[in-house]
CSV table of C-alpha atoms in Angstrom, one decimal:
chain,number,residue,atom,x,y,z
A,28,GLU,CA,3.9,11.0,-8.9
A,29,VAL,CA,5.9,8.4,-7.1
A,30,GLN,CA,8.4,6.6,-9.4
A,31,LEU,CA,10.8,3.9,-8.5
A,32,LEU,CA,13.4,2.8,-11.3
A,33,GLU,CA,15.6,-0.2,-10.6
A,34,SER,CA,18.8,-0.9,-12.4
A,35,GLY,CA,21.9,-3.3,-12.1
A,36,GLY,CA,20.3,-6.6,-13.0
A,37,GLY,CA,21.9,-9.0,-15.5
A,38,LEU,CA,23.5,-12.2,-15.9
A,39,VAL,CA,26.1,-13.5,-13.2
A,40,GLN,CA,27.9,-16.7,-12.6
A,41,PRO,CA,27.1,-18.7,-9.4
A,42,GLY,CA,29.3,-17.5,-6.6
A,43,GLY,CA,29.3,-14.0,-8.3
A,44,SER,CA,28.2,-10.5,-7.0
A,45,LEU,CA,25.8,-7.9,-8.3
A,46,ARG,CA,24.5,-4.5,-6.9
A,47,LEU,CA,21.1,-3.3,-7.6
A,48,SER,CA,20.0,0.2,-7.4
A,49,CYS,CA,16.6,1.8,-7.0
A,50,ALA,CA,16.2,5.5,-7.9
A,51,ALA,CA,13.2,6.9,-6.3
A,52,SER,CA,11.2,10.3,-6.9
A,53,GLY,CA,7.9,11.9,-6.3
A,54,PHE,CA,8.0,11.5,-2.5
A,55,THR,CA,10.1,12.4,0.5
A,56,PHE,CA,12.4,9.3,0.3
A,57,SER,CA,13.8,9.6,3.9
A,58,SER,CA,10.4,9.5,5.4
A,59,TYR,CA,9.6,5.9,4.2
A,60,ALA,CA,10.8,2.5,4.6
A,61,MET,CA,12.0,0.8,1.5
A,62,THR,CA,11.9,-2.9,0.6
A,63,TRP,CA,13.2,-5.5,-2.0
A,64,VAL,CA,10.9,-8.2,-3.2
A,65,ARG,CA,11.8,-10.9,-5.7
A,66,GLN,CA,10.0,-13.1,-8.0
A,67,ALA,CA,11.3,-16.2,-9.6
A,68,PRO,CA,10.1,-17.0,-13.2
A,69,GLY,CA,6.5,-18.1,-13.2
A,70,LYS,CA,6.5,-18.0,-9.3
A,71,GLY,CA,5.0,-16.1,-6.5
A,72,LEU,CA,6.3,-13.2,-4.5
A,73,GLU,CA,9.2,-13.4,-1.9
A,74,TRP,CA,10.2,-10.6,0.5
A,75,VAL,CA,13.9,-10.2,0.4
A,76,SER,CA,14.9,-7.4,2.7
A,77,SER,CA,13.6,-4.1,4.1
A,78,ILE,CA,15.1,-1.1,5.6
A,79,SER,CA,13.7,1.9,7.7
A,80,GLY,CA,13.6,5.5,6.6
A,81,GLY,CA,16.8,6.4,8.5
A,82,SER,CA,18.5,3.0,8.0
A,83,GLY,CA,18.1,2.2,11.7
A,84,THR,CA,16.3,-1.0,11.2
A,85,ILE,CA,17.2,-3.6,8.7
A,86,TYR,CA,15.7,-6.8,8.1
A,87,TYR,CA,16.5,-9.9,5.9
A,88,ALA,CA,14.8,-13.2,4.7
A,89,ASP,CA,16.6,-16.2,6.1
A,90,SER,CA,17.2,-17.3,2.4
A,91,VAL,CA,19.5,-14.1,1.8
A,92,LYS,CA,20.8,-13.4,5.2
A,93,GLY,CA,24.6,-13.1,5.4
A,94,ARG,CA,24.8,-12.8,1.5
A,95,PHE,CA,22.9,-9.7,0.5
A,96,THR,CA,23.1,-6.1,2.1
A,97,ILE,CA,20.5,-3.6,1.8
A,98,SER,CA,21.3,0.1,2.1
A,99,ARG,CA,19.9,3.6,1.2
A,100,ASP,CA,21.6,6.9,0.4
A,101,ASN,CA,18.7,9.4,1.5
A,102,SER,CA,20.9,12.3,0.0
A,103,LYS,CA,20.6,10.6,-3.5
A,104,ASN,CA,17.1,9.2,-3.0
A,105,THR,CA,18.5,5.8,-3.8
A,106,LEU,CA,18.0,2.3,-2.4
A,107,TYR,CA,20.6,-0.6,-3.0
A,108,LEU,CA,21.0,-4.2,-2.7
A,109,GLN,CA,24.3,-5.6,-2.7
A,110,MET,CA,24.2,-9.4,-3.7
A,111,ASN,CA,27.1,-11.7,-2.9
A,112,SER,CA,27.6,-15.6,-3.3
A,113,LEU,CA,24.8,-15.6,-5.8
A,114,ARG,CA,23.0,-19.0,-6.3
A,115,ALA,CA,20.9,-20.3,-9.2
A,116,GLN,CA,17.7,-20.0,-6.7
A,117,ASP,CA,18.5,-16.3,-6.6
A,118,THR,CA,17.3,-16.0,-10.3
A,119,ALA,CA,14.4,-13.7,-10.1
A,120,VAL,CA,12.8,-10.3,-11.1
A,121,TYR,CA,13.8,-8.0,-8.2
A,122,TYR,CA,11.4,-5.3,-7.5
A,123,CYS,CA,11.9,-2.2,-5.3
A,124,ALA,CA,9.1,-1.2,-3.2
A,125,LYS,CA,8.1,1.8,-1.0
A,126,GLY,CA,7.0,1.2,2.4
A,127,SER,CA,3.7,2.8,3.7
A,128,ALA,CA,5.3,4.1,6.7
A,129,TYR,CA,8.8,5.1,8.0
A,130,SER,CA,9.3,1.8,10.0
A,131,GLY,CA,7.5,-1.0,11.8
A,132,ASN,CA,4.5,-2.6,10.4
A,133,TYR,CA,3.9,-1.4,6.7
A,134,CYS,CA,2.8,-2.5,3.4
A,135,PHE,CA,4.2,-1.8,0.0
A,136,ASP,CA,2.2,0.9,-1.7
A,137,TYR,CA,4.4,1.6,-4.7
A,138,TRP,CA,6.5,-0.9,-6.8
A,139,GLY,CA,9.1,-0.3,-9.4
A,140,GLN,CA,9.1,-2.2,-12.8
A,141,GLY,CA,11.8,-4.8,-11.6
A,142,THR,CA,15.1,-5.7,-12.7
A,143,LEU,CA,15.9,-9.4,-13.8
A,144,VAL,CA,18.9,-11.1,-12.2
A,145,THR,CA,19.8,-14.4,-13.7
A,146,VAL,CA,22.2,-16.6,-12.0
A,147,SER,CA,23.8,-19.2,-14.5
A,148,SER,CA,27.1,-20.5,-15.7
B,168,GLU,CA,6.9,-17.2,10.4
B,169,ILE,CA,3.3,-16.6,9.5
B,170,VAL,CA,2.2,-18.9,6.5
B,171,LEU,CA,-0.6,-17.6,4.4
B,172,THR,CA,-2.7,-20.0,2.5
B,173,GLN,CA,-4.8,-18.7,-0.5
B,174,SER,CA,-7.8,-20.4,-1.9
B,175,PRO,CA,-8.7,-21.5,-4.5
B,176,GLY,CA,-5.5,-21.6,-6.7
B,177,THR,CA,-7.6,-20.8,-9.6
B,178,LEU,CA,-10.8,-19.1,-10.1
B,179,SER,CA,-12.7,-19.1,-13.5
B,180,LEU,CA,-15.3,-16.6,-13.8
B,181,SER,CA,-17.0,-14.5,-16.4
B,182,PRO,CA,-17.1,-10.6,-16.5
B,183,GLY,CA,-19.9,-9.2,-14.3
B,184,GLU,CA,-19.7,-12.1,-11.7
B,185,ARG,CA,-18.5,-11.9,-8.1
B,186,ALA,CA,-15.1,-13.3,-7.1
B,187,THR,CA,-14.3,-14.2,-3.4
B,188,LEU,CA,-10.9,-15.1,-2.7
B,189,SER,CA,-9.6,-16.4,0.8
B,190,CYS,CA,-6.6,-16.0,2.5
B,191,ARG,CA,-5.9,-18.1,5.7
B,192,ALA,CA,-3.1,-17.5,8.2
B,193,SER,CA,-1.3,-20.0,10.3
B,194,GLN,CA,-1.5,-17.8,13.2
B,195,SER,CA,-3.4,-14.6,14.1
B,196,VAL,CA,-2.3,-11.6,12.1
B,197,SER,CA,-2.0,-8.6,14.6
B,198,SER,CA,-4.1,-5.7,14.1
B,199,SER,CA,-5.3,-6.7,10.6
B,200,TYR,CA,-1.7,-6.1,9.1
B,201,LEU,CA,-2.9,-7.8,5.9
B,202,ALA,CA,-2.8,-6.4,2.6
B,203,TRP,CA,-3.9,-7.7,-0.9
B,204,TYR,CA,-2.2,-7.1,-4.2
B,205,GLN,CA,-3.0,-7.5,-7.9
B,206,GLN,CA,-0.4,-8.6,-10.5
B,207,LYS,CA,-1.1,-8.7,-14.2
B,208,PRO,CA,1.3,-10.4,-16.6
B,209,GLY,CA,4.6,-8.4,-17.0
B,210,GLN,CA,3.7,-5.8,-14.5
B,211,PRO,CA,4.7,-5.2,-10.9
B,212,PRO,CA,2.2,-5.8,-8.1
B,213,ARG,CA,-0.3,-3.0,-7.2
B,214,LEU,CA,-1.5,-2.5,-3.6
B,215,LEU,CA,-5.3,-3.1,-3.4
B,216,ILE,CA,-6.2,-3.2,0.2
B,217,TYR,CA,-4.4,-2.6,3.4
B,218,GLY,CA,-5.2,-3.1,7.0
B,219,ALA,CA,-7.6,-5.8,5.8
B,220,SER,CA,-10.3,-3.5,4.6
B,221,SER,CA,-9.1,-0.2,3.6
B,222,ARG,CA,-8.8,0.4,-0.1
B,223,ALA,CA,-5.6,1.9,-1.5
B,224,THR,CA,-5.4,5.2,-3.5
B,225,GLY,CA,-7.3,4.9,-6.8
B,226,ILE,CA,-8.6,1.5,-6.2
B,227,PRO,CA,-12.4,1.1,-7.5
B,228,ASP,CA,-15.0,0.4,-4.8
B,229,ARG,CA,-15.8,-3.1,-6.5
B,230,PHE,CA,-12.9,-4.2,-4.4
B,231,SER,CA,-13.5,-4.8,-1.0
B,232,GLY,CA,-11.6,-6.6,2.0
B,233,SER,CA,-12.8,-8.3,5.2
B,234,GLY,CA,-11.9,-10.6,7.8
B,235,SER,CA,-9.6,-10.6,11.1
B,236,GLY,CA,-7.4,-13.0,13.1
B,237,THR,CA,-6.6,-15.7,10.7
B,238,ASP,CA,-9.2,-15.6,8.1
B,239,PHE,CA,-9.4,-12.9,5.3
B,240,THR,CA,-11.3,-12.4,2.2
B,241,LEU,CA,-10.9,-10.2,-1.0
B,242,THR,CA,-14.3,-9.7,-2.9
B,243,ILE,CA,-14.7,-8.2,-6.3
B,244,SER,CA,-18.3,-7.4,-6.5
B,245,SER,CA,-18.6,-7.5,-10.3
B,246,LEU,CA,-15.5,-8.4,-12.5
B,247,ASP,CA,-14.4,-6.2,-15.0
B,248,PRO,CA,-12.3,-7.5,-17.9
B,249,GLU,CA,-9.3,-5.7,-16.5
B,250,ASP,CA,-9.6,-7.5,-13.1
B,251,PHE,CA,-8.5,-10.9,-14.5
B,252,ALA,CA,-5.0,-11.2,-12.9
B,253,VAL,CA,-3.2,-13.0,-10.1
B,254,TYR,CA,-4.1,-11.8,-6.4
B,255,TYR,CA,-1.8,-12.2,-3.5
B,256,CYS,CA,-2.4,-11.5,0.2
B,257,GLN,CA,0.4,-10.5,2.4
B,258,GLN,CA,0.8,-10.1,6.1
B,259,TYR,CA,3.4,-7.3,7.0
B,260,GLY,CA,5.9,-6.9,9.8
B,261,TYR,CA,5.0,-10.0,12.1
B,262,SER,CA,8.3,-10.6,13.9
B,263,TYR,CA,10.1,-8.4,11.4
B,264,ARG,CA,9.1,-10.8,8.5
B,265,TRP,CA,6.7,-10.1,5.6
B,266,THR,CA,5.2,-12.9,3.8
B,267,PHE,CA,2.9,-13.5,0.9
B,268,GLY,CA,0.3,-16.1,0.1
B,269,GLN,CA,1.1,-18.2,-3.1
B,270,GLY,CA,-1.4,-16.4,-5.1
B,271,THR,CA,-4.9,-16.8,-6.7
B,272,ARG,CA,-5.4,-16.6,-10.5
B,273,VAL,CA,-8.6,-15.3,-11.6
B,274,GLU,CA,-9.2,-16.2,-15.2
B,275,ILE,CA,-11.9,-15.7,-17.7
B,276,LYS,CA,-14.3,-18.6,-18.1
């Protein structure tokens, strides 16, 4: 059974930093792309960043480029999102999702339960 | 960036009725890289349909997807009480961007 467990969310001040983690199990982690998707309170889904199975290709939404860094450790079956220079608009539930392929065009076939990030003074 | 527009915003139906949800893209979606997700309150999204018309693992056959190019449809043939939720369409990977529609809420009439 595929399981994705996010952690690291919390309350942070504007301009601060936070590192999210996503522990994966139930599949060959290194064989699939992984993604972060966020959802602001009461709003829709917004793609944040994706990374291929071997970390060779990485993509970011314009809204986070230059501030967020996605990475993965295939030896630990863990996905990360380093978030710097956080803004109030970054407040959201952040979901980790498994890609349906190693790279290229893929949808998100399994999702974690999410971790809440609140940016506020 | 491909913009996806879903309609209607809210669909009010009774259990047993047929639901038809629309997703229109601002430009053609290549090779039907179009997916549909269901989200219930307090839960993560769940993949229903990929490749515009293929059901994901474990999805009941009352859910079906169709369409190509810029116009796509999700149909629920007979609404079960557990189907009342928000539905999102998504295009995947065009120009290394993934975008979602704004969602259609299916509520009990």
